[in-house]
């Protein structure tokens, strides 16, 4: 039985919040408000909509159902904000992490729907970490001995990852690397296909007829503010996950091709010299970790379960562990108000200083991401189901529930005309609503943890039986 963390304790309420909370809780439509927030997963910053939907019979013009937000609490419908960042909305981040977990695990173990059959477990799969190069020495905790500064830093020391010598550290290079990391990944995947073709004695065109490379990846910021990518890379047959890869496509061959592709000179991105900035050519760092993914661990390999958990965990974090802000920066003075650490402040300042030199790179707009402007998690088309599909499934489920309640699902779909008109009218909570929503979110989280534990117990049983 897995250990269950106790739910987060509720923070103490100030008298103003308490007064507002009692106002909300004693309102006659409180249960309807609570229902909205529960449906929104306890979202801390829900989107407010006003509007209506009208179901009409196409033939007779008869109104079958009319829904309007005029009857809802405050005349509004509140929907989940859907933010993936735990620092912005913990409950929506939970939903996002759960979806990402499902997406990555589906690509490794298959899922119940037609997209990914369980035979993908027999395909070669690895979990690879591609790191950033060095931009200058940083304070660290070496396996033996002390940091180059002479100190033995504690595990949580704030100096870790910061420049040993800020005067010579290449902050500009660091943010330009983050900014170009997506392109470097593209070059890497192109080169990987060539390396695979070369190992099989095939042209790239011949390779495409026999094999397909699929991946799902997530970006993570190291403490020094440099981006690295964790990726599940899988080899499929020519038609994707439903077809077996050729016999010569082994895990060892895939791992070997990844190492060669990452190190190849093609896998680089050149940034021209502008102003006082030199010409730069970005490559991956020399640290490259490639590990086979096994269905069930025997202790030596990483398991599907572990990979999916790891990726899901990082999917809800942006660059927050570097102390940067979790939203766009309007002016540098905001960094003082939020006590952004010096190393991160220098990276953000570099984004501002370079913005006019590389205007098409939009470095200042992405300064809060230390220059990175790509997607935090992304995947190739055939890796598994998509987040959009998962959200659609969830929305369809709700719509079906409502339609069933109305008896509308018994009708042929094309006999019903649906008219809608929605307007965005704002977002968020009052202080009392916020405290209540947090309590609903804690409640839902506890339910999710209980459900996940049951799943883990079931997987452990499957593992033992395998
Ligand atoms: Zn939310
Ligand atoms: Zn040090």
Coordinates of C-alpha atoms and ligand atoms in Angstrom, one line a residue:
X1 CA 0.0 0.0 0.0
X2 CA 1.5 3.3 -1.0
X3 CA 1.9 6.1 1.5
X4 CA -0.7 8.9 1.1
X5 CA 0.3 12.4 1.8
X6 CA -2.1 14.2 4.1
X7 CA -4.0 17.0 2.4
X8 CA -2.5 20.5 2.5
X9 CA -3.7 22.3 5.7
X10 CA -6.0 25.2 5.1
X11 CA -4.3 28.6 5.7
X12 CA -5.8 30.7 8.5
X13 CA -8.4 33.2 7.2
X14 CA -8.3 36.9 7.9
X15 CA -11.6 38.6 9.1
X16 CA -12.3 40.2 5.7
X17 CA -11.9 36.9 3.8
X18 CA -14.0 35.1 6.5
X19 CA -16.8 37.7 6.1
X20 CA -16.8 37.3 2.3
X21 CA -16.7 33.5 2.7
X22 CA -19.8 33.6 4.9
X23 CA -21.5 35.8 2.4
X24 CA -20.9 33.4 -0.4
X25 CA -21.7 30.3 1.7
X26 CA -25.0 31.7 2.9
X27 CA -26.2 32.9 -0.5
X28 CA -29.3 31.0 -1.7
X29 CA -27.5 29.8 -4.9
X30 CA -24.4 28.6 -3.0
X31 CA -24.8 24.9 -4.0
X32 CA -25.0 25.9 -7.6
X33 CA -21.8 28.0 -7.3
X34 CA -20.1 25.1 -5.5
X35 CA -21.2 22.8 -8.3
X36 CA -19.7 25.1 -10.9
X37 CA -16.4 25.2 -9.1
X38 CA -16.4 21.5 -8.5
X39 CA -16.9 20.9 -12.3
X40 CA -14.0 23.4 -12.9
X41 CA -11.9 21.1 -10.7
X42 CA -11.5 23.7 -7.9
X43 CA -9.8 26.1 -10.4
X44 CA -8.2 29.1 -8.5
X45 CA -8.8 31.5 -11.4
X46 CA -11.9 30.4 -13.4
X47 CA -13.0 32.1 -16.6
X48 CA -16.4 33.7 -16.4
X49 CA -18.8 33.5 -19.3
X50 CA -22.2 34.8 -19.9
X51 CA -24.4 33.6 -22.7
X52 CA -26.9 31.0 -23.7
X53 CA -27.4 27.8 -25.8
X54 CA -30.6 27.0 -27.6
X55 CA -31.5 23.5 -28.9
X56 CA -34.2 23.6 -31.6
X57 CA -35.9 20.9 -33.6
X58 CA -34.8 21.5 -37.2
X59 CA -38.1 20.5 -38.7
X60 CA -40.7 22.0 -36.4
X61 CA -38.6 24.9 -35.0
X62 CA -39.7 23.8 -31.5
X63 CA -37.4 24.9 -28.7
X64 CA -36.2 21.7 -27.0
X65 CA -33.9 23.3 -24.5
X66 CA -32.8 26.8 -23.5
X67 CA -29.9 27.3 -21.2
X68 CA -28.9 30.7 -20.1
X69 CA -26.3 31.9 -17.6
X70 CA -28.8 34.4 -16.3
X71 CA -30.0 31.7 -13.9
X72 CA -26.5 30.9 -12.7
X73 CA -25.0 32.4 -9.5
X74 CA -24.0 35.9 -10.3
X75 CA -25.4 35.4 -13.8
X76 CA -22.2 33.7 -14.9
X77 CA -20.8 30.3 -15.8
X78 CA -17.3 29.6 -14.4
X79 CA -15.0 27.3 -16.3
X80 CA -11.5 26.0 -15.5
X81 CA -8.6 28.3 -16.5
X82 CA -6.6 25.3 -17.8
X83 CA -3.3 26.8 -16.8
X84 CA -0.6 24.1 -16.6
X85 CA 1.5 25.9 -14.1
X86 CA 1.2 24.9 -10.4
X87 CA 2.3 28.3 -9.3
X88 CA -0.7 29.8 -11.2
X89 CA -3.5 27.3 -10.6
X90 CA -2.7 24.2 -8.6
X91 CA -5.9 22.4 -9.5
X92 CA -5.6 22.9 -13.2
X93 CA -2.0 22.0 -13.1
X94 CA -3.1 18.7 -11.5
X95 CA -5.4 18.1 -14.4
X96 CA -2.7 18.9 -16.8
X97 CA -0.2 16.7 -15.1
X98 CA -2.7 13.8 -15.1
X99 CA -3.3 14.3 -18.8
X100 CA 0.4 14.4 -19.6
X101 CA 0.9 11.3 -17.6
X102 CA -1.8 9.5 -19.6
X103 CA -0.3 10.8 -22.8
X104 CA 3.2 9.6 -22.1
X105 CA 2.2 6.3 -20.6
X106 CA -0.1 5.7 -23.6
X107 CA 2.9 6.1 -25.9
X108 CA 4.8 3.5 -23.9
X109 CA 2.3 0.9 -22.8
X110 CA -0.5 1.5 -25.3
X111 CA -4.0 2.5 -24.3
X112 CA -7.5 1.3 -24.6
X113 CA -8.4 3.3 -27.6
X114 CA -7.4 2.5 -31.2
X115 CA -4.5 5.0 -31.4
X116 CA -1.8 3.0 -29.6
X117 CA -2.0 -0.8 -29.4
X118 CA -0.3 -2.5 -26.4
X119 CA 2.2 -4.1 -28.9
X120 CA 4.2 -0.8 -28.6
X121 CA 5.7 -2.4 -25.5
X122 CA 7.7 -4.6 -27.8
X123 CA 9.0 -1.6 -29.8
X124 CA 12.5 -0.2 -29.0
X125 CA 12.0 2.7 -26.6
X126 CA 14.5 4.9 -24.7
X127 CA 14.3 7.8 -22.3
X128 CA 16.9 10.4 -23.3
X129 CA 18.1 13.6 -21.7
X130 CA 19.8 16.2 -23.8
X131 CA 21.5 18.9 -21.9
X132 CA 22.7 22.4 -22.6
X133 CA 26.4 23.2 -23.0
X134 CA 28.4 25.1 -20.5
X135 CA 28.3 28.9 -20.4
X136 CA 30.9 29.2 -17.7
X137 CA 31.7 27.4 -14.4
X138 CA 28.9 27.4 -11.7
X139 CA 28.8 26.4 -8.0
X140 CA 28.1 22.7 -7.7
X141 CA 28.3 19.7 -5.5
X142 CA 30.9 17.3 -7.1
X143 CA 30.7 13.6 -6.2
X144 CA 34.2 14.0 -4.6
X145 CA 35.8 17.0 -3.0
X146 CA 34.6 20.5 -2.8
X147 CA 33.1 23.1 -5.3
X148 CA 35.7 25.1 -7.2
X149 CA 35.1 28.0 -4.9
X150 CA 36.4 25.8 -2.1
X151 CA 33.1 25.4 -0.2
X152 CA 31.1 22.2 0.4
X153 CA 27.7 23.4 -0.5
X154 CA 24.6 22.1 1.2
X155 CA 22.0 20.3 -1.0
X156 CA 19.7 23.4 -0.9
X157 CA 22.4 26.1 -1.0
X158 CA 21.2 29.1 -3.0
X159 CA 24.6 29.4 -4.7
X160 CA 24.2 26.1 -6.5
X161 CA 23.9 26.6 -10.3
X162 CA 25.0 30.3 -10.1
X163 CA 28.1 31.6 -11.8
X164 CA 31.4 31.2 -10.1
X165 CA 32.5 34.4 -11.8
X166 CA 29.5 36.6 -12.9
X167 CA 32.0 38.9 -14.8
X168 CA 32.9 36.2 -17.3
X169 CA 29.8 34.0 -17.3
X170 CA 28.1 34.0 -20.8
X171 CA 24.6 35.1 -19.8
X172 CA 23.8 36.2 -23.4
X173 CA 24.9 32.8 -24.7
X174 CA 22.7 31.0 -22.1
X175 CA 19.5 32.8 -23.0
X176 CA 20.2 32.6 -26.8
X177 CA 20.7 28.9 -26.4
X178 CA 17.3 28.6 -24.6
X179 CA 15.8 30.7 -27.4
X180 CA 17.1 28.3 -30.1
X181 CA 16.7 25.0 -28.2
X182 CA 13.6 24.1 -30.2
X183 CA 15.5 24.4 -33.5
X184 CA 18.3 22.4 -32.1
X185 CA 15.8 19.7 -31.2
X186 CA 14.5 19.7 -34.8
X187 CA 18.1 19.4 -36.2
X188 CA 18.7 16.5 -33.8
X189 CA 15.6 14.5 -34.9
X190 CA 16.5 15.0 -38.6
X191 CA 20.0 13.8 -37.9
X192 CA 18.7 10.9 -35.9
X193 CA 16.7 9.6 -38.9
X194 CA 19.9 9.8 -41.1
X195 CA 21.9 7.9 -38.4
X196 CA 19.3 5.2 -38.3
X197 CA 19.2 5.0 -42.1
X198 CA 23.0 4.7 -42.2
X199 CA 23.1 1.9 -39.7
X200 CA 20.5 -0.1 -41.8
X201 CA 22.3 0.7 -45.1
X202 CA 19.3 2.5 -46.3
X203 CA 18.6 5.9 -47.9
X204 CA 16.3 8.2 -45.9
X205 CA 13.5 7.6 -48.3
X206 CA 13.9 3.8 -47.9
X207 CA 14.0 4.2 -44.2
X208 CA 10.6 6.1 -44.2
X209 CA 9.1 3.0 -45.9
X210 CA 10.2 0.7 -43.1
X211 CA 10.4 2.7 -39.9
X212 CA 9.0 5.8 -38.1
X213 CA 10.6 7.7 -35.2
X214 CA 8.1 8.9 -32.6
X215 CA 8.8 10.9 -29.5
X216 CA 7.2 12.8 -26.6
X217 CA 9.3 15.3 -24.8
X218 CA 9.3 17.8 -21.9
X219 CA 11.6 20.8 -21.2
X220 CA 13.2 21.3 -17.8
X221 CA 15.3 24.2 -16.5
X222 CA 18.4 23.3 -14.7
X223 CA 19.3 25.4 -11.6
X224 CA 21.7 27.5 -13.8
X225 CA 18.8 28.5 -16.0
X226 CA 19.8 26.4 -19.0
X227 CA 17.2 24.3 -20.7
X228 CA 17.4 20.6 -21.2
X229 CA 15.0 18.1 -22.8
X230 CA 13.8 14.8 -21.5
X231 CA 12.4 12.7 -24.3
X232 CA 10.8 9.3 -24.8
X233 CA 12.0 8.1 -28.3
X234 CA 10.3 5.1 -29.8
X235 CA 10.8 3.2 -33.1
X236 CA 7.6 2.1 -34.9
X237 CA 6.9 0.4 -38.2
X238 CA 6.1 2.5 -41.3
X239 CA 2.5 3.1 -40.4
X240 CA 3.2 4.2 -36.8
X241 CA 2.5 2.5 -33.4
X242 CA 0.2 -0.1 -34.9
X243 CA 2.9 -1.6 -37.1
X244 CA 6.1 -3.4 -35.9
X245 CA 9.5 -1.9 -36.6
X246 CA 12.0 -4.1 -38.6
X247 CA 13.9 -6.7 -36.7
X248 CA 17.2 -4.8 -37.1
X249 CA 15.8 -1.8 -35.2
X250 CA 16.9 -2.7 -31.7
X251 CA 17.2 -0.7 -28.5
X252 CA 21.0 -0.7 -28.8
X253 CA 20.9 0.5 -32.4
X254 CA 18.5 3.3 -31.4
X255 CA 20.7 4.3 -28.4
X256 CA 23.8 4.3 -30.6
X257 CA 22.1 6.4 -33.3
X258 CA 21.0 9.0 -30.6
X259 CA 24.5 9.4 -29.3
X260 CA 25.8 9.8 -32.9
X261 CA 23.1 12.3 -33.8
X262 CA 23.6 14.4 -30.7
X263 CA 27.3 14.7 -31.3
X264 CA 27.1 15.2 -35.1
X265 CA 28.1 18.6 -36.5
X266 CA 24.8 18.9 -38.4
X267 CA 23.1 19.0 -35.0
X268 CA 23.9 22.7 -34.3
X269 CA 22.3 26.1 -34.7
X270 CA 24.3 29.2 -35.8
X271 CA 23.4 32.6 -34.4
X272 CA 25.0 35.4 -36.4
X273 CA 27.2 38.2 -34.9
X274 CA 25.3 41.4 -34.2
X275 CA 26.6 44.5 -32.4
X276 CA 28.9 43.4 -29.6
X277 CA 27.7 39.8 -29.8
X278 CA 30.0 37.2 -31.4
X279 CA 28.9 34.5 -33.9
X280 CA 27.6 31.5 -31.9
X281 CA 27.1 27.9 -32.8
X282 CA 25.0 26.0 -30.4
X283 CA 25.4 22.3 -29.7
X284 CA 24.0 20.0 -27.0
X285 CA 26.1 19.6 -23.9
X286 CA 28.4 16.6 -23.6
X287 CA 26.2 15.0 -20.9
X288 CA 23.8 12.8 -22.7
X289 CA 21.8 10.2 -20.8
X290 CA 20.0 7.4 -22.8
X291 CA 18.2 4.6 -21.0
X292 CA 16.1 1.8 -22.3
X293 CA 12.5 1.9 -21.0
X294 CA 11.1 -1.4 -19.7
X295 CA 7.5 -2.3 -19.1
X296 CA 8.3 -3.5 -15.6
X297 CA 11.5 -2.8 -13.7
X298 CA 14.1 -5.4 -12.7
X299 CA 16.0 -2.6 -10.9
X300 CA 18.4 -1.9 -13.8
X301 CA 16.2 0.0 -16.1
X302 CA 13.7 2.8 -16.0
X303 CA 10.0 1.8 -16.1
X304 CA 7.1 3.1 -18.1
X305 CA 5.5 4.2 -14.9
X306 CA 8.6 6.1 -13.7
X307 CA 9.0 7.9 -17.1
X308 CA 5.4 9.0 -17.3
X309 CA 5.5 10.3 -13.7
X310 CA 8.7 12.1 -14.3
X311 CA 7.5 13.8 -17.4
X312 CA 4.1 14.7 -15.9
X313 CA 5.9 16.2 -12.9
X314 CA 8.0 18.5 -15.1
X315 CA 5.1 19.4 -17.3
X316 CA 3.6 21.7 -14.6
X317 CA 6.7 23.6 -13.9
X318 CA 8.1 26.3 -16.1
X319 CA 11.3 28.0 -15.0
X320 CA 10.1 28.6 -11.5
X321 CA 12.9 26.6 -9.8
X322 CA 15.3 29.4 -11.1
X323 CA 13.3 32.0 -9.2
X324 CA 12.1 33.7 -12.3
X325 CA 8.5 35.1 -12.6
X326 CA 5.7 32.8 -13.9
X327 CA 4.3 35.5 -16.3
X328 CA 5.5 38.1 -18.8
X329 CA 7.7 40.8 -17.3
X330 CA 6.6 44.4 -18.0
X331 CA 9.6 46.1 -16.5
X332 CA 12.8 45.1 -14.7
X333 CA 11.6 46.8 -11.4
X334 CA 9.2 43.8 -11.1
X335 CA 12.3 41.7 -10.3
X336 CA 12.9 43.7 -7.2
X337 CA 9.4 43.3 -5.9
X338 CA 9.6 39.5 -6.4
X339 CA 13.2 39.2 -5.0
X340 CA 14.5 37.4 -8.1
X341 CA 17.9 35.9 -7.4
X342 CA 21.0 37.6 -8.9
X343 CA 21.9 34.9 -11.4
X344 CA 18.4 34.7 -12.8
X345 CA 18.1 38.5 -12.9
X346 CA 21.3 38.7 -15.0
X347 CA 19.7 36.2 -17.5
X348 CA 16.5 38.2 -17.7
X349 CA 18.5 41.4 -18.1
X350 CA 20.5 39.7 -21.0
X351 CA 17.1 39.0 -22.7
X352 CA 16.3 42.7 -22.5
X353 CA 19.7 43.8 -23.7
X354 CA 19.7 41.4 -26.7
X355 CA 16.1 42.2 -27.7
X356 CA 16.9 45.0 -30.1
X357 CA 19.9 43.0 -31.6
X358 CA 17.8 39.9 -32.4
X359 CA 14.3 41.5 -32.8
X360 CA 12.7 38.4 -34.5
X361 CA 13.8 36.2 -31.5
X362 CA 11.4 38.1 -29.1
X363 CA 13.8 37.7 -26.2
X364 CA 12.2 40.3 -24.0
X365 CA 8.7 38.9 -24.5
X366 CA 10.1 35.5 -23.3
X367 CA 12.5 36.9 -20.6
X368 CA 10.4 35.2 -17.8
X369 CA 11.2 31.9 -19.6
X370 CA 14.9 32.9 -19.7
X371 CA 14.6 33.2 -23.5
X372 CA 12.9 29.9 -24.2
X373 CA 9.8 30.3 -26.5
X374 CA 9.0 26.7 -27.4
X375 CA 6.3 24.4 -26.0
X376 CA 7.1 22.9 -22.6
X377 CA 5.9 19.5 -23.7
X378 CA 5.4 18.4 -27.2
X379 CA 5.3 15.2 -29.2
X380 CA 5.6 13.9 -32.7
X381 CA 2.2 13.3 -34.5
X382 CA 2.1 9.5 -34.0
X383 CA 3.5 9.2 -30.5
X384 CA 0.1 8.8 -28.7
X385 CA -3.2 10.5 -28.2
X386 CA -3.1 14.3 -27.9
X387 CA -4.0 16.6 -25.0
X388 CA -6.6 18.1 -27.2
X389 CA -8.2 14.7 -27.7
X390 CA -8.2 14.1 -23.9
X391 CA -9.8 17.5 -23.2
X392 CA -12.3 16.9 -26.0
X393 CA -13.2 13.5 -24.4
X394 CA -13.8 15.3 -21.1
X395 CA -15.9 18.0 -22.7
X396 CA -17.9 15.5 -24.7
X397 CA -18.5 13.5 -21.6
X398 CA -20.0 16.6 -19.9
X399 CA -22.0 17.5 -23.0
X400 CA -23.3 13.9 -23.1
X401 CA -24.3 14.0 -19.5
X402 CA -26.3 17.1 -20.0
X403 CA -27.8 15.9 -23.2
X404 CA -28.8 12.6 -21.5
X405 CA -30.4 14.5 -18.7
X406 CA -32.4 16.4 -21.2
X407 CA -33.3 13.3 -23.3
X408 CA -31.7 15.0 -26.3
X409 CA -29.4 12.1 -27.1
X410 CA -32.3 10.0 -28.2
X411 CA -32.8 12.2 -31.2
X412 CA -30.8 12.0 -34.4
X413 CA -28.0 14.6 -34.2
X414 CA -28.9 16.3 -37.4
X415 CA -32.5 16.9 -36.4
X416 CA -31.3 19.3 -33.6
X417 CA -30.1 22.8 -34.3
X418 CA -27.8 24.2 -31.6
X419 CA -27.4 27.9 -31.3
X420 CA -24.9 29.4 -28.9
X421 CA -23.8 32.9 -27.9
X422 CA -21.0 33.2 -25.3
X423 CA -19.2 36.2 -24.0
X424 CA -16.1 36.4 -21.8
X425 CA -16.9 38.6 -18.8
X426 CA -13.8 38.2 -16.6
X427 CA -12.0 35.8 -14.4
X428 CA -11.1 34.9 -10.8
X429 CA -12.6 34.8 -7.4
X430 CA -13.5 37.1 -4.5
X431 CA -11.4 36.4 -1.4
X432 CA -14.1 34.3 0.2
X433 CA -14.8 32.4 -3.1
X434 CA -11.0 31.8 -3.4
X435 CA -10.8 30.2 0.1
X436 CA -13.8 28.0 -0.7
X437 CA -12.4 27.0 -4.1
X438 CA -9.1 26.1 -2.5
X439 CA -11.0 23.8 -0.1
X440 CA -12.9 22.2 -3.0
X441 CA -9.6 21.7 -4.8
X442 CA -8.0 20.0 -1.8
X443 CA -11.0 17.7 -1.5
X444 CA -10.7 16.8 -5.2
X445 CA -7.0 16.3 -4.9
X446 CA -7.5 13.8 -2.1
X447 CA -10.0 11.9 -4.3
X448 CA -7.5 11.8 -7.2
X449 CA -4.7 10.6 -4.9
X450 CA -6.9 7.8 -3.6
X451 CA -7.8 6.9 -7.2
X452 CA -4.1 7.0 -8.3
X453 CA -3.1 4.8 -5.4
X454 CA -5.6 2.2 -6.5
X455 CA -4.1 2.4 -10.0
X456 CA -0.6 1.9 -8.6
X457 CA -1.7 -1.0 -6.6
X458 CA -3.2 -2.6 -9.6
X459 CA -0.1 -1.9 -11.7
X460 CA 2.1 -3.5 -9.0
X461 CA -0.1 -6.6 -9.2
X462 CA 0.2 -6.7 -13.0
X463 CA 4.0 -6.3 -12.6
X464 CA 4.1 -9.1 -10.1
X465 CA 2.1 -11.3 -12.4
X466 CA 4.2 -10.5 -15.5
Ligands
LIG1 ZN1 -7.4 26.9 -13.1
LIG2 ZN1 30.9 27.0 -4.9

